[in-house]
Short mmCIF file of C-alpha atoms and ligand atoms in Angstrom, two decimals:
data_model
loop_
_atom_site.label_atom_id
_atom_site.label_comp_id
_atom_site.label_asym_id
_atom_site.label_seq_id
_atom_site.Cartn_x
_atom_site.Cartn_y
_atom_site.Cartn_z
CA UNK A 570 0.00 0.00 0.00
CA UNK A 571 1.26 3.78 -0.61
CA UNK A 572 0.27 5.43 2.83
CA UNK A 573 1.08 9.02 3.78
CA UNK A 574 1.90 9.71 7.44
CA UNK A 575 0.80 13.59 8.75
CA UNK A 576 3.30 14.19 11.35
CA UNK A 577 5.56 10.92 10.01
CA UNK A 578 8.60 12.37 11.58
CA UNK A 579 7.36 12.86 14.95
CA UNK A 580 7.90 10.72 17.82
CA UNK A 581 5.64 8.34 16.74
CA UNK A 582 5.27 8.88 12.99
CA UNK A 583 8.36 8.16 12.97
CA UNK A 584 8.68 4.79 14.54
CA UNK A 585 5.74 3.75 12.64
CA UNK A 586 7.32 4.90 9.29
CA UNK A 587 10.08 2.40 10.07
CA UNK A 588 7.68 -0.84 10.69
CA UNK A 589 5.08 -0.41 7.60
CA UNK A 590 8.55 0.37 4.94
CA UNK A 591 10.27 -2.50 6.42
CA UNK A 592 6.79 -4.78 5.84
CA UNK A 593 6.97 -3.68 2.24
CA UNK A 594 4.65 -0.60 1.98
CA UNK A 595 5.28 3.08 0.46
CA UNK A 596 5.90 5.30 2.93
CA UNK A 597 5.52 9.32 2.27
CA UNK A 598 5.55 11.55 5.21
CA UNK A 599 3.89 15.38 5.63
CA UNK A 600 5.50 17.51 8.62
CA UNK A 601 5.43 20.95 9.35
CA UNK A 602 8.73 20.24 11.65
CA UNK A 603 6.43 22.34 14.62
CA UNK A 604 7.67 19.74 16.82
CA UNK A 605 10.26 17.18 15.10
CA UNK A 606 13.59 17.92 13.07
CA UNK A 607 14.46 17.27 9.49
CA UNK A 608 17.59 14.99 10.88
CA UNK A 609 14.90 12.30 11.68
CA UNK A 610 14.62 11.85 7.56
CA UNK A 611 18.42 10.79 7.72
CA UNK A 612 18.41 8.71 10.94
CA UNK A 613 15.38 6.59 9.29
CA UNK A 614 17.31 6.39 5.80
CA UNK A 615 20.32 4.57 7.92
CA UNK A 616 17.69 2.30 9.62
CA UNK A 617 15.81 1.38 5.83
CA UNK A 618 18.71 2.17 4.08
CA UNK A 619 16.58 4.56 1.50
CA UNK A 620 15.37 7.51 2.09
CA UNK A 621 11.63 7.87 2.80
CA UNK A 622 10.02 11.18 0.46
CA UNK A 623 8.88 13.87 3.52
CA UNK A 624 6.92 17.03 1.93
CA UNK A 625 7.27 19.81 4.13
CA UNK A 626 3.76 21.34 4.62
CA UNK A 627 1.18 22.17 7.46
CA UNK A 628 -1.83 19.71 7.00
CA UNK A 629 -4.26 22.57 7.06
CA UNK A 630 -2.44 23.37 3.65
CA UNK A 631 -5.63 21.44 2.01
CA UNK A 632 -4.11 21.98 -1.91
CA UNK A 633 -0.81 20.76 -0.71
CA UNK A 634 -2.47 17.63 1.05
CA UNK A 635 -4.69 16.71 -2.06
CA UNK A 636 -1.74 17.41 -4.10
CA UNK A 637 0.21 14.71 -2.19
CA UNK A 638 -2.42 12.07 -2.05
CA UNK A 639 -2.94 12.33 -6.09
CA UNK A 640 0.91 12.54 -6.88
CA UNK A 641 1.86 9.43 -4.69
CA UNK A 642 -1.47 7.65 -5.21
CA UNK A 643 -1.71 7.25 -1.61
CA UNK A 644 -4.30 4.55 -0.73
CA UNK A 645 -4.43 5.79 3.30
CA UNK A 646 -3.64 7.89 5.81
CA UNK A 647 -2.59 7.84 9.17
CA UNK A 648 -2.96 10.80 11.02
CA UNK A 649 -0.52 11.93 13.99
CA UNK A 650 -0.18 15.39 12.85
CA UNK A 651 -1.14 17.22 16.29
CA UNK A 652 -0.03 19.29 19.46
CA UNK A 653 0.05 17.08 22.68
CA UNK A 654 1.13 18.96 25.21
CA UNK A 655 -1.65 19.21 28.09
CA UNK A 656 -0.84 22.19 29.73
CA UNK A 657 -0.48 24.27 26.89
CA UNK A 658 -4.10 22.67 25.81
CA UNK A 659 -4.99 24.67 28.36
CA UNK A 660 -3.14 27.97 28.43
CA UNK A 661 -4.22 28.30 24.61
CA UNK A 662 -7.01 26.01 23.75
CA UNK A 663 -7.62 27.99 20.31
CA UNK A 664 -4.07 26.91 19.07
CA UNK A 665 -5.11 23.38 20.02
CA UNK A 666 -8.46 23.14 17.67
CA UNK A 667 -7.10 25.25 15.45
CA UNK A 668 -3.92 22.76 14.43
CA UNK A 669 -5.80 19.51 15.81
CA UNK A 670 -8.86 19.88 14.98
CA UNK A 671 -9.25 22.06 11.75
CA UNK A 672 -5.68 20.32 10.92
CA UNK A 673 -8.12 17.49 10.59
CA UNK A 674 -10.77 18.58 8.56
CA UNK A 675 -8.62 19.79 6.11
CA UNK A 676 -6.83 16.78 5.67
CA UNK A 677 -10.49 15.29 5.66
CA UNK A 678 -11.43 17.54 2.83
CA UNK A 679 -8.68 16.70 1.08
CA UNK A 680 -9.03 13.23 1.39
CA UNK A 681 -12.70 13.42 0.18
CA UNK A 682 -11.85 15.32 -3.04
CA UNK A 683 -9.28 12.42 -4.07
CA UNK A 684 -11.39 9.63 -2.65
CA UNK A 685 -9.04 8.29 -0.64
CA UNK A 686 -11.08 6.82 2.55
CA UNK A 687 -9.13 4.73 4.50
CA UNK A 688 -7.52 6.70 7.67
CA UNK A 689 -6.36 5.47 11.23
CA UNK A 690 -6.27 8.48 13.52
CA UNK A 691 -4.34 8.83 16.80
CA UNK A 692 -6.33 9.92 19.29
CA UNK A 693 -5.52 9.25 23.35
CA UNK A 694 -6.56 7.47 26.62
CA UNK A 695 -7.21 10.96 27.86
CA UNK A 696 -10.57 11.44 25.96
CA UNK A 697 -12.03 9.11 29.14
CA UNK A 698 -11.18 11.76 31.74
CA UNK A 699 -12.02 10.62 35.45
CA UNK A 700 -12.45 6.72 35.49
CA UNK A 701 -15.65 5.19 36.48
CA UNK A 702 -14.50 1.80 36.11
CA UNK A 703 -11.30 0.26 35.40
CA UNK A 704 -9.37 -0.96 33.38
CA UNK A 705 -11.23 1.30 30.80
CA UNK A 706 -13.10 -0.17 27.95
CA UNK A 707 -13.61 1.57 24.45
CA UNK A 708 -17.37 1.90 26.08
CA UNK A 709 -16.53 3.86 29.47
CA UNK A 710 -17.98 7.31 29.26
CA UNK A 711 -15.74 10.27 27.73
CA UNK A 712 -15.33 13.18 29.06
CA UNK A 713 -12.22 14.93 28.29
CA UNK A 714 -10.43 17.29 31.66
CA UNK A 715 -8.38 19.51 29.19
CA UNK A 716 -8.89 20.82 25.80
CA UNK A 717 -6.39 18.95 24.27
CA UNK A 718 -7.96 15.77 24.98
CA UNK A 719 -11.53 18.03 23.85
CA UNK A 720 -10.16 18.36 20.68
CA UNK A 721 -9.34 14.40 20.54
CA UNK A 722 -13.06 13.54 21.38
CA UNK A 723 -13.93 16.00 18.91
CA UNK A 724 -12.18 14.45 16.10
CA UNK A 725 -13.47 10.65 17.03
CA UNK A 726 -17.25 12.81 16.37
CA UNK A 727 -16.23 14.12 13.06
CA UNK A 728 -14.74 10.88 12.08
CA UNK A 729 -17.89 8.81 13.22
CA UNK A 730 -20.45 11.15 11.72
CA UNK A 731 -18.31 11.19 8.28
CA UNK A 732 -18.32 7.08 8.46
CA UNK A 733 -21.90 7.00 8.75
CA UNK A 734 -22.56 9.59 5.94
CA UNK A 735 -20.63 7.12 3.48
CA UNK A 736 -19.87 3.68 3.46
CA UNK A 737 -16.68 3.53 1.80
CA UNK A 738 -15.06 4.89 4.66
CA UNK A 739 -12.60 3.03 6.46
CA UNK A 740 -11.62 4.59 9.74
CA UNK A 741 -9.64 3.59 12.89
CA UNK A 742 -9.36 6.14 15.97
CA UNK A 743 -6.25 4.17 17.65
CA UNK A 744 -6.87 5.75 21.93
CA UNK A 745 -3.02 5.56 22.56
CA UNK A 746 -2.02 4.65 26.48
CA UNK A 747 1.39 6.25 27.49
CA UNK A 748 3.83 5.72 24.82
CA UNK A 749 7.55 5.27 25.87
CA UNK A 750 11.14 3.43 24.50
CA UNK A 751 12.43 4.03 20.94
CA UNK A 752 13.49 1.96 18.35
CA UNK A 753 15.97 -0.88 18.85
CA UNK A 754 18.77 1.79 16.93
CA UNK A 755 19.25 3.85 19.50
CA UNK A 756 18.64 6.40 16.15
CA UNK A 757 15.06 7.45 16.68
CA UNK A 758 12.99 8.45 19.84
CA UNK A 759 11.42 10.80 22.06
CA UNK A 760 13.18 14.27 22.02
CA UNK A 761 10.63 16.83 23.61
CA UNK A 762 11.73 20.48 23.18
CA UNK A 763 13.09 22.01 26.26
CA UNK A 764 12.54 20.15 29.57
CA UNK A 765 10.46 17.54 29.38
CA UNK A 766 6.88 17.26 31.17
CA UNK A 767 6.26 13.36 30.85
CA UNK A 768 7.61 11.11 33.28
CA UNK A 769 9.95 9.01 30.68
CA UNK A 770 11.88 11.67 29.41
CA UNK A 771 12.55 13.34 32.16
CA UNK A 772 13.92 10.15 34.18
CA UNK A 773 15.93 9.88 30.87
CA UNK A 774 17.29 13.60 31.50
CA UNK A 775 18.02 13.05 35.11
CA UNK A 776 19.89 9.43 34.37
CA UNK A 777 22.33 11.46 32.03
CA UNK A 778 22.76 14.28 34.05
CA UNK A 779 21.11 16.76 32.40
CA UNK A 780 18.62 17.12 34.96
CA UNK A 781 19.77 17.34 39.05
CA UNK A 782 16.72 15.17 40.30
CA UNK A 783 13.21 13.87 39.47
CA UNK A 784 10.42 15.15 41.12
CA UNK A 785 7.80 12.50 42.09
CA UNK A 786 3.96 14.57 41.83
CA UNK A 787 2.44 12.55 44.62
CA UNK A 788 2.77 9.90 46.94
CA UNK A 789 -0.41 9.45 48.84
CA UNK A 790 -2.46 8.13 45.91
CA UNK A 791 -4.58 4.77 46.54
CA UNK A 792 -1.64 2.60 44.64
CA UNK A 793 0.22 0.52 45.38
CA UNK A 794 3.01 2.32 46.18
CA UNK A 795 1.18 5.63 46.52
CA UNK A 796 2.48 7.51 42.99
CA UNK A 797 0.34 7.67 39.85
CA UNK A 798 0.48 4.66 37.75
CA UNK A 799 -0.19 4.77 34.22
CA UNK A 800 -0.27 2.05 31.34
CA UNK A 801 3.32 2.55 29.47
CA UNK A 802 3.74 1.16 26.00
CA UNK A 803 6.67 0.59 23.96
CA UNK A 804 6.18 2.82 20.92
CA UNK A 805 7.61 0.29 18.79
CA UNK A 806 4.37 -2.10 19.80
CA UNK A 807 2.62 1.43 19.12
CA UNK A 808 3.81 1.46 15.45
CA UNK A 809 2.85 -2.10 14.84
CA UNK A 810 -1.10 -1.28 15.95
CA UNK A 811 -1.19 1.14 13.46
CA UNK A 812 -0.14 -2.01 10.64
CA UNK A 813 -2.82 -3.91 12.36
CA UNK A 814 -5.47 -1.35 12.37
CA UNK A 815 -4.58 -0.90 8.61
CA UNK A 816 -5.21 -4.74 7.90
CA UNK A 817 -8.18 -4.79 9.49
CA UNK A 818 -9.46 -2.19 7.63
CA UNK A 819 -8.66 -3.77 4.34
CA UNK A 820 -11.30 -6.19 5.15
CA UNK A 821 -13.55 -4.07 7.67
CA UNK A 822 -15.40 -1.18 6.03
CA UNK A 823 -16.97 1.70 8.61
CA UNK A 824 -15.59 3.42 11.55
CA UNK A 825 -14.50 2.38 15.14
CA UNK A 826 -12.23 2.91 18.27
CA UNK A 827 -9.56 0.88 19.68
CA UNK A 828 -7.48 1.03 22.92
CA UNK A 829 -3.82 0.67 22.05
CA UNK A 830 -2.48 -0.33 25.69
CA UNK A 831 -0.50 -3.13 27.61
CA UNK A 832 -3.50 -3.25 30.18
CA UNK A 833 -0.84 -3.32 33.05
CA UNK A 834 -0.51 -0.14 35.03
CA UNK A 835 2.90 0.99 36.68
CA UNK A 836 3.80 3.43 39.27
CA UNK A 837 6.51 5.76 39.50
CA UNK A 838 8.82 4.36 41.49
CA UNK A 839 8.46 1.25 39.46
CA UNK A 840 10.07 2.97 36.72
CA UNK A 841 13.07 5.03 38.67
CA UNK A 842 13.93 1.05 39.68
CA UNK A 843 13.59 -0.41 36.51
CA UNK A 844 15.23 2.60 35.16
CA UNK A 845 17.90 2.32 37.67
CA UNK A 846 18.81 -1.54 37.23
CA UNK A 847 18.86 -1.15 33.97
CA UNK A 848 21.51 1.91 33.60
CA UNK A 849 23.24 1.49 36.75
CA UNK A 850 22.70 5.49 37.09
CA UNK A 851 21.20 6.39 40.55
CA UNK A 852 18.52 8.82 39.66
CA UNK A 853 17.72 11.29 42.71
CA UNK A 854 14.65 11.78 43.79
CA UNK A 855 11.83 14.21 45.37
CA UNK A 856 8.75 14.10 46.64
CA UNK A 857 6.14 16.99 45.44
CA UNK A 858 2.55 18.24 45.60
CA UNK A 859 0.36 15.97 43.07
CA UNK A 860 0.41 17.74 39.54
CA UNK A 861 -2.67 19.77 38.73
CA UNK A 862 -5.55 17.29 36.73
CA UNK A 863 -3.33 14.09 37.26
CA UNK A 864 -5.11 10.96 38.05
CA UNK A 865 -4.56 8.32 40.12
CA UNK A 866 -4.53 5.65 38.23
CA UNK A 867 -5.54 4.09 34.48
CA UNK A 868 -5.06 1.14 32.58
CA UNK A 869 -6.60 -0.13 29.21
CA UNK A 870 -8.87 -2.84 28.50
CA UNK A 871 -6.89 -4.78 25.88
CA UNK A 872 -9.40 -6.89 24.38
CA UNK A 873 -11.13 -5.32 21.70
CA UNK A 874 -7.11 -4.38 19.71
CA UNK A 875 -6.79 -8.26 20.15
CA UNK A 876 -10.09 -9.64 18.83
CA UNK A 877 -10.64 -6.98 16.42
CA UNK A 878 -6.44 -6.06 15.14
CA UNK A 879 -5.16 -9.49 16.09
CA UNK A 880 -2.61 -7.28 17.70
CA UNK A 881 -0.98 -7.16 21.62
CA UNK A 882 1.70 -5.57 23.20
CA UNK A 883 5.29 -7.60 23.27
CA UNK A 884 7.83 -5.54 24.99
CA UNK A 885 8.32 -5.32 28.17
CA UNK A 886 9.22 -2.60 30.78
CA UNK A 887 12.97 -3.36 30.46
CA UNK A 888 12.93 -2.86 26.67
CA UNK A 889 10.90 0.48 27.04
CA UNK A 890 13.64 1.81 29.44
CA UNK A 891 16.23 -0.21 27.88
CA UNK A 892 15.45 1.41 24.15
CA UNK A 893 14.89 5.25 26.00
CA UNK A 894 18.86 4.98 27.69
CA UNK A 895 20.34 3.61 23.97
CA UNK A 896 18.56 6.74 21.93
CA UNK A 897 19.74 8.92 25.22
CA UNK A 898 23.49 7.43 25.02
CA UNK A 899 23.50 7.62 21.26
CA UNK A 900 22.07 11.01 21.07
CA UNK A 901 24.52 12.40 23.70
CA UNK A 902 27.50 10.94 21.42
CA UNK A 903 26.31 12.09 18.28
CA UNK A 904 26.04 15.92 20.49
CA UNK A 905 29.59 15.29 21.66
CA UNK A 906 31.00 14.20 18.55
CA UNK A 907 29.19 16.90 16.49
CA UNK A 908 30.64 19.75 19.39
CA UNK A 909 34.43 18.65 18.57
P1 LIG B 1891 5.10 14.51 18.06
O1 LIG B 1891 4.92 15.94 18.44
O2 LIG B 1891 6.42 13.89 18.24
O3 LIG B 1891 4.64 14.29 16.54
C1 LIG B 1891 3.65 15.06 15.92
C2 LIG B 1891 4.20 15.54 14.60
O4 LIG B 1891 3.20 16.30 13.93
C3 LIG B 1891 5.42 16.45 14.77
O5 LIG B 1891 6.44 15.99 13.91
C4 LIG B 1891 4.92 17.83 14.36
O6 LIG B 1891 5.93 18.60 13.77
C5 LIG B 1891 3.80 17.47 13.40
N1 LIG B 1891 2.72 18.46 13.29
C6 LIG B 1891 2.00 19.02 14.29
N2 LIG B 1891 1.07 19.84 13.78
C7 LIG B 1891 1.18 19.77 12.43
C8 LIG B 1891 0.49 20.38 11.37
N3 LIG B 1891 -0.50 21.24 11.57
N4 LIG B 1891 0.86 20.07 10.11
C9 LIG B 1891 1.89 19.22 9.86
N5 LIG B 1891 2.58 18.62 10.84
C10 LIG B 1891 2.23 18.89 12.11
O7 LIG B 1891 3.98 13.71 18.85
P2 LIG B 1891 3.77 12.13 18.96
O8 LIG B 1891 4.04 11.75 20.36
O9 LIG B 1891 4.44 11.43 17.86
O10 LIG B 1891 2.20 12.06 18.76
C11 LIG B 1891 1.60 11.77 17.50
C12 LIG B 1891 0.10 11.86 17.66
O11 LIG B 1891 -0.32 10.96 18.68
C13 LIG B 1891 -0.39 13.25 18.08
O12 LIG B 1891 -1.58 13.52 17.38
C14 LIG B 1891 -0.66 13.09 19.56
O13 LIG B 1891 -1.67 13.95 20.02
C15 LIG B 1891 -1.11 11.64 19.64
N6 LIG B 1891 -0.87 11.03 20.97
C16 LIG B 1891 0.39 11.05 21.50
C17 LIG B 1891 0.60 10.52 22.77
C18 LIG B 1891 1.96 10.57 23.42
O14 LIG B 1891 2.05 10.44 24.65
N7 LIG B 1891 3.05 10.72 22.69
C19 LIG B 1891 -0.46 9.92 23.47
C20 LIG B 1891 -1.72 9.90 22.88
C21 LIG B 1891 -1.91 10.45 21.62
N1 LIG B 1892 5.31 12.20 36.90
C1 LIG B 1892 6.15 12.51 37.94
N2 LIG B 1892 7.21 13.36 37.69
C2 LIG B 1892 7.44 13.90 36.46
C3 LIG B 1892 6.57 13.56 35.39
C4 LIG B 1892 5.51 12.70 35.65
O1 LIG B 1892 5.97 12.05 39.07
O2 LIG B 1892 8.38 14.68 36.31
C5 LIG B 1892 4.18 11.25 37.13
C6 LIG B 1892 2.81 11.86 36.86
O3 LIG B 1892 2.30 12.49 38.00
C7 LIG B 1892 2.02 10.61 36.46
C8 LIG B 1892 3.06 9.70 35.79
O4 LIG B 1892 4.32 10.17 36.24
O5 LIG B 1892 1.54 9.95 37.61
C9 LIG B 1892 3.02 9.77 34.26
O6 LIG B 1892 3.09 11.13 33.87
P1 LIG B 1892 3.20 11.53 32.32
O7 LIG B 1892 3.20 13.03 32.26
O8 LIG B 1892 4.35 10.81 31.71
O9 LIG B 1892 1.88 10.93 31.67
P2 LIG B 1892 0.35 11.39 31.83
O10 LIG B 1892 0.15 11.89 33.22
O11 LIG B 1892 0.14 12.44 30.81
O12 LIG B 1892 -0.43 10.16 31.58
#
């Protein structure tokens, strides 16, 4: 299949660029670079050993989109192009519809025009908002805290409404858990601008120094040991959802929603010690208030990816820490070496 990737050198574009080439599909990728470098396009030629075609463009560039899809007869999209970050969601919610969710109606329109209607979108865990039951199913209530996970929910709508106005639509909204680890090169990974707000990362940044401690945002939660636990998944397992979600749609006309999740949850401290074992690095700690809208706890229900994709999350907790220290190592050499 030719399939264009919005946002395919992001953190998870990326990734997910490398496992549908290396199964033998076309890969082109649109970025507007808002949030991911250029270098990405060499660090995945090394890994496929040929370069992958990357049009710069912002997806709300609706000509440039439909240009794209007719040029490299694209037969579907997956759609990662989007802002993440939570608290600015909040400090400037119009930024956040305005690249999220007009980004996706343009890309929508554009799609519509060419007729191509196959799309998997990422969307997130946080569209459930305050759990009434756990682990959470792909049925539990949503209600969004922030406007970033708003504009999420508000894209699953569009996408549903548009599948039921035409049935040659093929759509998958893929409700990500907390995606950690890079690729098994050490090349590709999570580099957040700046310091990092997600726990991964930052443990990452404190492990190489970078960072003088971690602070811990609670530890009087009802867990197990008393920090938030969330459901970590190695992005790599991630990228390979998105392959399933794209052969299921080959045979499954219509729209629906999908956890993407290990359906284990794991606290804080839980990482620092995996973390720790792992690099041999002692990574300092503090205690601090609980961080403003966290929750407690949340997991997914894993079932429906497994009937439905035939798909289930292989790597463990080791290889998501494991993968994060190699692209932290590698990228701290490449710095040095680059500095001399
Ligand atoms: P990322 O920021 O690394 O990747 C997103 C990419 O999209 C970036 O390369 C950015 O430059 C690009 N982009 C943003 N707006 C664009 C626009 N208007 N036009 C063109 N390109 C644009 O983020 P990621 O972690 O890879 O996330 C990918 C998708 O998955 C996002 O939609 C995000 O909301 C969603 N998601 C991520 C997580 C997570 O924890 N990483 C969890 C749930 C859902
Ligand atoms: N966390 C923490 N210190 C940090 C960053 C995160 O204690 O510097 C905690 C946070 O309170 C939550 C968990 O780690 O319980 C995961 O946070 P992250 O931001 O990675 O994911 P999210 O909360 O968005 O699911």
């Amino acid at each position: 299949m030719n399939i264009l990737l919005t946002g395919g050198t992001g953190y998870i574009g990326s990734h997910t660029a490398v496992v549908l080439s290396q199964a033998g599909h076309e890969v082109v990728l649109l970025d507007n670079f808002c949030n991911s470098s250029p270098s990405v396009l060499e660090r995945l030629e090394k890994i496929l050993g040929k370069a992958l075609p990357c049009i710069e463009a912002d997806v709300r560039e609706t000509d440039v989109v439909e240009k794209v899809l007719r040029e490299y007869k694209i037969d579907a999209v997956i759609h990662f192009a989007g802002l993440k970050a939570v608290s600015e969601s909040v400090a400037n919610p119009v930024l956040y519809y305005a690249n999220n969710v007009q980004g996706s109606i343009s890309l929508l329109q554009a799609m519509q025009e060419v007729d191509v209607k196959t799309l998997v979108f990422s969307s997130s865990a946080t569209v459930y908002g305050e759990p009434q039951y756990l682990p959470y199913d792909e049925d539990h209530p949503t209600k969004p805290m922030n406007p970033y996970g708003q504009s999420k929910l508000q894209v699953e709508e569009i996408l549903r409404d548009l599948a039921a106005s035409d049935s040659k639509w093929r759509i998958t909204s893929l409700r990500y858990f907390n995606p950690v680890g890079a690729h098994e090169s050490g090349l590709i990974g999570e580099e957040p601008n700046g310091i990092p707000n997600n726990l991964m990362p930052y443990v990452v940044k404190v492990a190489s120094g970078e960072l003088p401690h971690l602070n811990i945002f609670g530890d009087d939660y009802e867990t197990l040991d008393g920090t938030g636990e969330r459901d970590y998944i190695h992005v790599m397992d991630l990228a390979e959802g998105h392959m399933a979600a794209l052969h299921f749609q080959n045979v499954n006309a219509g729209s629906n929603v999908v956890n993407l999740g290990t359906g284990k949850s794991s606290g804080v401290l839980e990482i620092v010690k995996a973390f720790e074992n792992i690099t041999g690095k002692v990574i300092p700690l503090q205690f601090a208030p609980r961080r403003a809208g966290d929750l407690p706890i949340y997991f997914a229900q894993t079932g429906l990816a497994k009937e439905q994709l035939h798909w289930v999350a292989k790597r463990n907790l080791i290889e998501m820490c494991e993968s994060s220290w190699k692209f932290q190592e590698l990228q701290g050499h490449v710095k040095g070496e680059s500095e001399n």
